[in-house]
Amino acid sequence: MDLYKELARLRCFSYADMVQLIGSEKAADWQIKTYLKKGYIERVRRNLYVVISMETEQPIANRFQIASQVTQDACISHHSAFEYYGYANQVFYEVYFFTHRNVRSFSYDGLQYTPLPNPSTIEILDMNNGVKVTSLERTVIDSIIDMDKIAGLEEFLRCLELIPSLNEEKLLDVLEGYSKKQLYQKVGYILEFYKKDLSLSKDFFLKCISCSSSSKTYLTQEIRDNIFHPKWLLYAPKDLKQLINKGVEYDDVI
């Protein structure tokens, strides 16, 4: 059972991992077939397997570890990254991950795993537990970029309200890496409502303004009661906090 213990340490493994452990493809093929038949492992997708606990008869790896092993460069992103950090308002049954490889979405154990093309290698963290995930700062910005595709504005704001603070230098590093002027407008507008909660300085927002586009744009594609915000040259809701905290008083954005 030494091999099972080694695989259990990995939790989730690829066909290449098995070949490396066994020493040959022929032996790896036989061992995988044997372990699948005995119920020691399950196939997640082609060439990717998860180890099954002998005590609970459930996968040892969690959703984040599985998604991180789909490809060598895979990393958890967007709402799934918020879930990993514990800042998600609700649990999704879809796991989002970045990768440069051409991978199709797949289902396993009641979850849908959805790959997304990775636009940057900046701010990706290896958590040393089998999980690779975008930093909290990059997760915030990626979520703003893809609000119309993933989670939506209200769900993103609920996640944002759970975050105790953000590192503004890392935020600016990600923004600089993406080099999209209209993104500075959207990030500045949204985070200004939470500047005290997230410990963001005035200098951060001045930087966002100086790097913003000179063109007017919309916060999202969703049709809602938008007004024009001259400071950010942005059409967006008058007050973001009213979207999720209706009837609650709060300080106005200065």
PDB file of C-alpha atoms in Angstrom:
ATOM      1  CA  MET A   1       0.000   0.000   0.000  1.00  0.00           C
ATOM      2  CA  ASP A   2       3.016   2.298  -0.193  1.00  0.00           C
ATOM      3  CA  LEU A   3       1.896   3.499  -3.627  1.00  0.00           C
ATOM      4  CA  TYR A   4      -1.596   4.324  -2.351  1.00  0.00           C
ATOM      5  CA  LYS A   5      -0.057   6.325   0.515  1.00  0.00           C
ATOM      6  CA  GLU A   6       2.090   8.245  -1.955  1.00  0.00           C
ATOM      7  CA  LEU A   7      -0.930   8.976  -4.147  1.00  0.00           C
ATOM      8  CA  ALA A   8      -2.970   9.964  -1.087  1.00  0.00           C
ATOM      9  CA  ARG A   9      -0.279  12.497  -0.266  1.00  0.00           C
ATOM     10  CA  LEU A  10      -0.773  13.977  -3.735  1.00  0.00           C
ATOM     11  CA  ARG A  11      -4.585  13.792  -3.333  1.00  0.00           C
ATOM     12  CA  CYS A  12      -5.052  14.432  -7.059  1.00  0.00           C
ATOM     13  CA  PHE A  13      -2.624  13.203  -9.688  1.00  0.00           C
ATOM     14  CA  SER A  14      -2.064  13.046 -13.428  1.00  0.00           C
ATOM     15  CA  TYR A  15      -1.165  10.112 -15.632  1.00  0.00           C
ATOM     16  CA  ALA A  16       2.337  11.603 -15.907  1.00  0.00           C
ATOM     17  CA  ASP A  17       2.605  11.581 -12.093  1.00  0.00           C
ATOM     18  CA  MET A  18       1.793   7.871 -12.037  1.00  0.00           C
ATOM     19  CA  VAL A  19       4.339   7.131 -14.755  1.00  0.00           C
ATOM     20  CA  GLN A  20       6.974   8.988 -12.771  1.00  0.00           C
ATOM     21  CA  LEU A  21       6.108   7.059  -9.596  1.00  0.00           C
ATOM     22  CA  ILE A  22       5.939   3.643 -11.272  1.00  0.00           C
ATOM     23  CA  GLY A  23       8.711   4.043 -13.818  1.00  0.00           C
ATOM     24  CA  SER A  24       6.969   3.024 -17.062  1.00  0.00           C
ATOM     25  CA  GLU A  25       3.783   3.715 -19.000  1.00  0.00           C
ATOM     26  CA  LYS A  26       2.872   0.021 -19.176  1.00  0.00           C
ATOM     27  CA  ALA A  27       3.087  -0.391 -15.412  1.00  0.00           C
ATOM     28  CA  ALA A  28       1.215   2.894 -14.887  1.00  0.00           C
ATOM     29  CA  ASP A  29      -1.609   1.748 -17.183  1.00  0.00           C
ATOM     30  CA  TRP A  30      -1.971  -1.516 -15.257  1.00  0.00           C
ATOM     31  CA  GLN A  31      -1.834   0.196 -11.838  1.00  0.00           C
ATOM     32  CA  ILE A  32      -4.431   2.818 -12.762  1.00  0.00           C
ATOM     33  CA  LYS A  33      -6.756   0.140 -14.140  1.00  0.00           C
ATOM     34  CA  THR A  34      -6.325  -1.923 -10.958  1.00  0.00           C
ATOM     35  CA  TYR A  35      -6.891   0.990  -8.582  1.00  0.00           C
ATOM     36  CA  LEU A  36      -9.950   2.168 -10.541  1.00  0.00           C
ATOM     37  CA  LYS A  37     -11.446  -1.322 -10.261  1.00  0.00           C
ATOM     38  CA  LYS A  38     -10.736  -1.496  -6.505  1.00  0.00           C
ATOM     39  CA  GLY A  39     -12.201   1.975  -5.935  1.00  0.00           C
ATOM     40  CA  TYR A  40      -8.947   3.440  -4.632  1.00  0.00           C
ATOM     41  CA  ILE A  41      -9.080   6.201  -7.239  1.00  0.00           C
ATOM     42  CA  GLU A  42     -11.604   7.842  -9.569  1.00  0.00           C
ATOM     43  CA  ARG A  43     -11.130   9.381 -12.977  1.00  0.00           C
ATOM     44  CA  VAL A  44     -11.868  13.120 -12.945  1.00  0.00           C
ATOM     45  CA  ARG A  45     -11.185  13.621 -16.657  1.00  0.00           C
ATOM     46  CA  ARG A  46      -8.748  12.230 -19.175  1.00  0.00           C
ATOM     47  CA  ASN A  47      -5.351  11.678 -17.523  1.00  0.00           C
ATOM     48  CA  LEU A  48      -6.470  13.188 -14.212  1.00  0.00           C
ATOM     49  CA  TYR A  49      -7.413  11.134 -11.155  1.00  0.00           C
ATOM     50  CA  VAL A  50      -8.411  11.726  -7.559  1.00  0.00           C
ATOM     51  CA  VAL A  51      -7.616   9.438  -4.624  1.00  0.00           C
ATOM     52  CA  ILE A  52     -10.544   8.028  -2.651  1.00  0.00           C
ATOM     53  CA  SER A  53     -10.342   7.851   1.141  1.00  0.00           C
ATOM     54  CA  MET A  54     -10.645   4.312   2.484  1.00  0.00           C
ATOM     55  CA  GLU A  55     -12.347   5.655   5.604  1.00  0.00           C
ATOM     56  CA  THR A  56     -14.977   7.957   4.077  1.00  0.00           C
ATOM     57  CA  GLU A  57     -15.061   6.564   0.521  1.00  0.00           C
ATOM     58  CA  GLN A  58     -15.001  10.185  -0.658  1.00  0.00           C
ATOM     59  CA  PRO A  59     -12.400  12.047  -2.741  1.00  0.00           C
ATOM     60  CA  ILE A  60      -9.472  13.212  -0.630  1.00  0.00           C
ATOM     61  CA  ALA A  61      -8.898  16.275  -2.827  1.00  0.00           C
ATOM     62  CA  ASN A  62     -11.239  19.256  -2.623  1.00  0.00           C
ATOM     63  CA  ARG A  63     -12.540  21.269  -5.585  1.00  0.00           C
ATOM     64  CA  PHE A  64      -9.680  23.748  -5.413  1.00  0.00           C
ATOM     65  CA  GLN A  65      -6.974  21.068  -5.430  1.00  0.00           C
ATOM     66  CA  ILE A  66      -8.632  19.278  -8.325  1.00  0.00           C
ATOM     67  CA  ALA A  67      -8.924  22.404 -10.478  1.00  0.00           C
ATOM     68  CA  SER A  68      -5.317  23.344  -9.711  1.00  0.00           C
ATOM     69  CA  GLN A  69      -4.131  20.027 -11.161  1.00  0.00           C
ATOM     70  CA  VAL A  70      -6.061  20.102 -14.457  1.00  0.00           C
ATOM     71  CA  THR A  71      -2.989  21.563 -16.203  1.00  0.00           C
ATOM     72  CA  GLN A  72       0.478  22.488 -14.989  1.00  0.00           C
ATOM     73  CA  ASP A  73      -0.383  26.197 -15.030  1.00  0.00           C
ATOM     74  CA  ALA A  74      -3.975  25.964 -13.757  1.00  0.00           C
ATOM     75  CA  CYS A  75      -4.982  28.302 -10.919  1.00  0.00           C
ATOM     76  CA  ILE A  76      -8.259  29.068  -9.150  1.00  0.00           C
ATOM     77  CA  SER A  77      -9.834  32.378 -10.166  1.00  0.00           C
ATOM     78  CA  HIS A  78     -12.855  34.698  -9.905  1.00  0.00           C
ATOM     79  CA  HIS A  79     -15.685  33.639  -7.581  1.00  0.00           C
ATOM     80  CA  SER A  80     -13.964  30.316  -6.880  1.00  0.00           C
ATOM     81  CA  ALA A  81     -10.938  32.222  -5.560  1.00  0.00           C
ATOM     82  CA  PHE A  82     -13.244  34.209  -3.255  1.00  0.00           C
ATOM     83  CA  GLU A  83     -14.650  30.886  -2.045  1.00  0.00           C
ATOM     84  CA  TYR A  84     -11.150  29.580  -1.360  1.00  0.00           C
ATOM     85  CA  TYR A  85     -10.262  32.674   0.677  1.00  0.00           C
ATOM     86  CA  GLY A  86     -13.547  32.443   2.594  1.00  0.00           C
ATOM     87  CA  TYR A  87     -14.968  35.686   1.208  1.00  0.00           C
ATOM     88  CA  ALA A  88     -17.779  34.291  -0.924  1.00  0.00           C
ATOM     89  CA  ASN A  89     -21.355  35.216  -0.142  1.00  0.00           C
ATOM     90  CA  GLN A  90     -22.624  31.913  -1.523  1.00  0.00           C
ATOM     91  CA  VAL A  91     -21.149  28.654  -2.767  1.00  0.00           C
ATOM     92  CA  PHE A  92     -21.256  28.066  -6.511  1.00  0.00           C
ATOM     93  CA  TYR A  93     -21.480  24.649  -8.131  1.00  0.00           C
ATOM     94  CA  GLU A  94     -19.085  25.877 -10.808  1.00  0.00           C
ATOM     95  CA  VAL A  95     -15.329  26.036 -10.288  1.00  0.00           C
ATOM     96  CA  TYR A  96     -13.459  28.649 -12.322  1.00  0.00           C
ATOM     97  CA  PHE A  97      -9.775  28.300 -13.115  1.00  0.00           C
ATOM     98  CA  PHE A  98      -7.253  30.008 -15.377  1.00  0.00           C
ATOM     99  CA  THR A  99      -5.005  28.112 -17.775  1.00  0.00           C
ATOM    100  CA  HIS A 100      -3.032  28.802 -20.931  1.00  0.00           C
ATOM    101  CA  ARG A 101      -3.870  25.339 -22.243  1.00  0.00           C
ATOM    102  CA  ASN A 102      -6.827  24.523 -24.473  1.00  0.00           C
ATOM    103  CA  VAL A 103      -9.058  22.639 -22.018  1.00  0.00           C
ATOM    104  CA  ARG A 104     -12.757  21.852 -22.226  1.00  0.00           C
ATOM    105  CA  SER A 105     -15.075  22.294 -19.270  1.00  0.00           C
ATOM    106  CA  PHE A 106     -15.993  19.090 -17.468  1.00  0.00           C
ATOM    107  CA  SER A 107     -18.127  17.797 -14.612  1.00  0.00           C
ATOM    108  CA  TYR A 108     -17.036  15.762 -11.610  1.00  0.00           C
ATOM    109  CA  ASP A 109     -18.753  14.922  -8.329  1.00  0.00           C
ATOM    110  CA  GLY A 110     -21.632  17.340  -8.897  1.00  0.00           C
ATOM    111  CA  LEU A 111     -19.435  20.293  -9.859  1.00  0.00           C
ATOM    112  CA  GLN A 112     -18.796  21.975 -13.194  1.00  0.00           C
ATOM    113  CA  TYR A 113     -15.150  22.894 -13.826  1.00  0.00           C
ATOM    114  CA  THR A 114     -14.834  25.860 -16.183  1.00  0.00           C
ATOM    115  CA  PRO A 115     -11.471  26.860 -17.690  1.00  0.00           C
ATOM    116  CA  LEU A 116     -10.761  30.473 -18.643  1.00  0.00           C
ATOM    117  CA  PRO A 117      -7.915  31.823 -20.780  1.00  0.00           C
ATOM    118  CA  ASN A 118      -5.251  33.309 -18.533  1.00  0.00           C
ATOM    119  CA  PRO A 119      -4.361  36.877 -19.588  1.00  0.00           C
ATOM    120  CA  SER A 120      -1.450  37.243 -17.159  1.00  0.00           C
ATOM    121  CA  THR A 121       0.928  35.356 -14.868  1.00  0.00           C
ATOM    122  CA  ILE A 122       1.048  38.157 -12.295  1.00  0.00           C
ATOM    123  CA  GLU A 123      -0.194  37.618  -8.726  1.00  0.00           C
ATOM    124  CA  ILE A 124      -0.662  33.829  -8.858  1.00  0.00           C
ATOM    125  CA  LEU A 125       0.012  32.189  -5.509  1.00  0.00           C
ATOM    126  CA  ASP A 126       1.145  28.632  -4.775  1.00  0.00           C
ATOM    127  CA  MET A 127      -0.419  27.818  -1.404  1.00  0.00           C
ATOM    128  CA  ASN A 128       1.767  24.713  -0.846  1.00  0.00           C
ATOM    129  CA  ASN A 129      -1.308  22.536  -0.293  1.00  0.00           C
ATOM    130  CA  GLY A 130      -1.943  21.564  -3.897  1.00  0.00           C
ATOM    131  CA  VAL A 131      -3.801  24.806  -4.610  1.00  0.00           C
ATOM    132  CA  LYS A 132      -2.737  27.603  -6.935  1.00  0.00           C
ATOM    133  CA  VAL A 133      -4.939  30.682  -6.816  1.00  0.00           C
ATOM    134  CA  THR A 134      -4.966  34.291  -7.951  1.00  0.00           C
ATOM    135  CA  SER A 135      -4.125  36.754  -5.188  1.00  0.00           C
ATOM    136  CA  LEU A 136      -6.998  38.517  -3.482  1.00  0.00           C
ATOM    137  CA  GLU A 137      -6.137  41.748  -5.290  1.00  0.00           C
ATOM    138  CA  ARG A 138      -6.062  40.116  -8.703  1.00  0.00           C
ATOM    139  CA  THR A 139      -9.270  38.233  -7.904  1.00  0.00           C
ATOM    140  CA  VAL A 140     -11.026  41.541  -7.245  1.00  0.00           C
ATOM    141  CA  ILE A 141      -9.853  43.033 -10.536  1.00  0.00           C
ATOM    142  CA  ASP A 142     -10.572  39.883 -12.574  1.00  0.00           C
ATOM    143  CA  SER A 143     -14.072  39.848 -11.106  1.00  0.00           C
ATOM    144  CA  ILE A 144     -14.621  43.456 -12.165  1.00  0.00           C
ATOM    145  CA  ILE A 145     -13.409  42.647 -15.681  1.00  0.00           C
ATOM    146  CA  ASP A 146     -15.776  39.681 -15.981  1.00  0.00           C
ATOM    147  CA  MET A 147     -18.773  40.928 -13.980  1.00  0.00           C
ATOM    148  CA  ASP A 148     -21.058  40.445 -16.968  1.00  0.00           C
ATOM    149  CA  LYS A 149     -19.907  36.829 -17.391  1.00  0.00           C
ATOM    150  CA  ILE A 150     -19.324  35.538 -13.850  1.00  0.00           C
ATOM    151  CA  ALA A 151     -21.337  36.106 -10.651  1.00  0.00           C
ATOM    152  CA  GLY A 152     -22.690  39.574 -11.515  1.00  0.00           C
ATOM    153  CA  LEU A 153     -22.313  42.970  -9.858  1.00  0.00           C
ATOM    154  CA  GLU A 154     -24.391  42.322  -6.729  1.00  0.00           C
ATOM    155  CA  GLU A 155     -22.724  39.020  -5.888  1.00  0.00           C
ATOM    156  CA  PHE A 156     -19.295  40.551  -6.440  1.00  0.00           C
ATOM    157  CA  LEU A 157     -20.135  43.438  -4.095  1.00  0.00           C
ATOM    158  CA  ARG A 158     -21.278  41.008  -1.414  1.00  0.00           C
ATOM    159  CA  CYS A 159     -17.931  39.233  -1.661  1.00  0.00           C
ATOM    160  CA  LEU A 160     -16.116  42.580  -1.562  1.00  0.00           C
ATOM    161  CA  GLU A 161     -17.867  43.525   1.672  1.00  0.00           C
ATOM    162  CA  LEU A 162     -16.373  40.461   3.386  1.00  0.00           C
ATOM    163  CA  ILE A 163     -12.770  41.394   2.569  1.00  0.00           C
ATOM    164  CA  PRO A 164     -10.977  43.071   5.506  1.00  0.00           C
ATOM    165  CA  SER A 165      -8.364  44.949   3.439  1.00  0.00           C
ATOM    166  CA  LEU A 166      -6.569  45.089   0.103  1.00  0.00           C
ATOM    167  CA  ASN A 167      -2.963  45.864  -0.787  1.00  0.00           C
ATOM    168  CA  GLU A 168      -3.137  48.881  -3.093  1.00  0.00           C
ATOM    169  CA  GLU A 169       0.359  48.310  -4.488  1.00  0.00           C
ATOM    170  CA  LYS A 170      -0.694  44.849  -5.662  1.00  0.00           C
ATOM    171  CA  LEU A 171      -3.905  46.283  -7.105  1.00  0.00           C
ATOM    172  CA  LEU A 172      -1.901  48.793  -9.111  1.00  0.00           C
ATOM    173  CA  ASP A 173       0.539  46.092 -10.254  1.00  0.00           C
ATOM    174  CA  VAL A 174      -2.354  44.059 -11.655  1.00  0.00           C
ATOM    175  CA  LEU A 175      -3.922  47.128 -13.280  1.00  0.00           C
ATOM    176  CA  GLU A 176      -0.597  48.056 -14.862  1.00  0.00           C
ATOM    177  CA  GLY A 177      -0.192  44.495 -16.114  1.00  0.00           C
ATOM    178  CA  TYR A 178      -3.586  44.564 -17.808  1.00  0.00           C
ATOM    179  CA  SER A 179      -2.971  48.066 -19.183  1.00  0.00           C
ATOM    180  CA  LYS A 180      -6.637  48.861 -19.810  1.00  0.00           C
ATOM    181  CA  LYS A 181      -7.512  52.494 -19.169  1.00  0.00           C
ATOM    182  CA  GLN A 182     -11.236  51.901 -18.778  1.00  0.00           C
ATOM    183  CA  LEU A 183     -10.462  49.265 -16.142  1.00  0.00           C
ATOM    184  CA  TYR A 184      -8.892  51.985 -13.950  1.00  0.00           C
ATOM    185  CA  GLN A 185     -12.206  53.859 -14.153  1.00  0.00           C
ATOM    186  CA  LYS A 186     -14.281  50.858 -13.073  1.00  0.00           C
ATOM    187  CA  VAL A 187     -11.902  49.751 -10.312  1.00  0.00           C
ATOM    188  CA  GLY A 188     -11.599  53.278  -8.935  1.00  0.00           C
ATOM    189  CA  TYR A 189     -15.345  53.870  -8.986  1.00  0.00           C
ATOM    190  CA  ILE A 190     -16.211  50.585  -7.220  1.00  0.00           C
ATOM    191  CA  LEU A 191     -13.444  50.547  -4.622  1.00  0.00           C
ATOM    192  CA  GLU A 192     -14.024  54.179  -3.655  1.00  0.00           C
ATOM    193  CA  PHE A 193     -17.271  53.111  -2.015  1.00  0.00           C
ATOM    194  CA  TYR A 194     -15.249  50.742   0.200  1.00  0.00           C
ATOM    195  CA  LYS A 195     -12.086  52.786   0.643  1.00  0.00           C
ATOM    196  CA  LYS A 196     -12.324  52.932   4.452  1.00  0.00           C
ATOM    197  CA  ASP A 197     -13.288  49.277   4.818  1.00  0.00           C
ATOM    198  CA  LEU A 198     -10.436  48.145   2.557  1.00  0.00           C
ATOM    199  CA  SER A 199      -7.852  50.636   3.899  1.00  0.00           C
ATOM    200  CA  LEU A 200      -7.218  52.280   0.530  1.00  0.00           C
ATOM    201  CA  SER A 201      -5.503  55.665   0.447  1.00  0.00           C
ATOM    202  CA  LYS A 202      -6.342  58.810  -1.473  1.00  0.00           C
ATOM    203  CA  ASP A 203      -3.196  58.300  -3.550  1.00  0.00           C
ATOM    204  CA  PHE A 204      -4.574  55.030  -4.904  1.00  0.00           C
ATOM    205  CA  PHE A 205      -7.629  56.740  -6.355  1.00  0.00           C
ATOM    206  CA  LEU A 206      -5.574  59.645  -7.712  1.00  0.00           C
ATOM    207  CA  LYS A 207      -3.463  57.077  -9.542  1.00  0.00           C
ATOM    208  CA  CYS A 208      -6.601  55.429 -10.940  1.00  0.00           C
ATOM    209  CA  ILE A 209      -7.861  58.801 -12.175  1.00  0.00           C
ATOM    210  CA  SER A 210      -4.527  59.699 -13.790  1.00  0.00           C
ATOM    211  CA  CYS A 211      -4.435  56.367 -15.662  1.00  0.00           C
ATOM    212  CA  SER A 212      -8.109  56.363 -16.674  1.00  0.00           C
ATOM    213  CA  SER A 213      -9.435  56.695 -20.179  1.00  0.00           C
ATOM    214  CA  SER A 214     -10.656  60.065 -21.406  1.00  0.00           C
ATOM    215  CA  SER A 215     -13.678  58.316 -22.938  1.00  0.00           C
ATOM    216  CA  LYS A 216     -17.010  57.693 -21.249  1.00  0.00           C
ATOM    217  CA  THR A 217     -17.968  54.095 -20.573  1.00  0.00           C
ATOM    218  CA  TYR A 218     -20.492  51.897 -18.733  1.00  0.00           C
ATOM    219  CA  LEU A 219     -19.757  49.908 -15.606  1.00  0.00           C
ATOM    220  CA  THR A 220     -21.631  46.837 -16.865  1.00  0.00           C
ATOM    221  CA  GLN A 221     -23.685  45.785 -19.854  1.00  0.00           C
ATOM    222  CA  GLU A 222     -26.705  45.208 -17.632  1.00  0.00           C
ATOM    223  CA  ILE A 223     -29.514  47.703 -18.071  1.00  0.00           C
ATOM    224  CA  ARG A 224     -30.195  49.463 -14.768  1.00  0.00           C
ATOM    225  CA  ASP A 225     -30.835  52.970 -13.407  1.00  0.00           C
ATOM    226  CA  ASN A 226     -27.416  54.421 -14.204  1.00  0.00           C
ATOM    227  CA  ILE A 227     -26.298  57.994 -13.789  1.00  0.00           C
ATOM    228  CA  PHE A 228     -23.181  59.662 -15.138  1.00  0.00           C
ATOM    229  CA  HIS A 229     -20.271  60.060 -12.696  1.00  0.00           C
ATOM    230  CA  PRO A 230     -18.090  62.904 -14.055  1.00  0.00           C
ATOM    231  CA  LYS A 231     -15.163  62.017 -11.782  1.00  0.00           C
ATOM    232  CA  TRP A 232     -14.815  58.603 -13.400  1.00  0.00           C
ATOM    233  CA  LEU A 233     -16.459  59.350 -16.773  1.00  0.00           C
ATOM    234  CA  LEU A 234     -18.609  56.349 -16.000  1.00  0.00           C
ATOM    235  CA  TYR A 235     -22.280  55.471 -16.344  1.00  0.00           C
ATOM    236  CA  ALA A 236     -23.088  53.417 -13.267  1.00  0.00           C
ATOM    237  CA  PRO A 237     -25.580  53.122 -10.391  1.00  0.00           C
ATOM    238  CA  LYS A 238     -25.839  56.224  -8.244  1.00  0.00           C
ATOM    239  CA  ASP A 239     -24.902  54.282  -5.149  1.00  0.00           C
ATOM    240  CA  LEU A 240     -23.454  50.785  -5.174  1.00  0.00           C
ATOM    241  CA  LYS A 241     -24.131  50.084  -1.522  1.00  0.00           C
ATOM    242  CA  GLN A 242     -27.847  50.629  -2.016  1.00  0.00           C
ATOM    243  CA  LEU A 243     -27.870  47.640  -4.351  1.00  0.00           C
ATOM    244  CA  ILE A 244     -27.159  45.268  -1.466  1.00  0.00           C
ATOM    245  CA  ASN A 245     -27.825  47.366   1.644  1.00  0.00           C
ATOM    246  CA  LYS A 246     -31.168  48.956   0.895  1.00  0.00           C
ATOM    247  CA  GLY A 247     -32.366  51.185   3.682  1.00  0.00           C
ATOM    248  CA  VAL A 248     -29.009  51.128   5.519  1.00  0.00           C
ATOM    249  CA  GLU A 249     -27.302  54.451   6.168  1.00  0.00           C
ATOM    250  CA  TYR A 250     -23.596  54.868   5.375  1.00  0.00           C
ATOM    251  CA  ASP A 251     -21.019  57.530   4.682  1.00  0.00           C
ATOM    252  CA  ASP A 252     -21.150  59.167   1.270  1.00  0.00           C
ATOM    253  CA  VAL A 253     -18.199  58.753  -1.040  1.00  0.00           C
ATOM    254  CA  ILE A 254     -16.082  61.908  -1.016  1.00  0.00           C
TER     255      ILE A 254
END
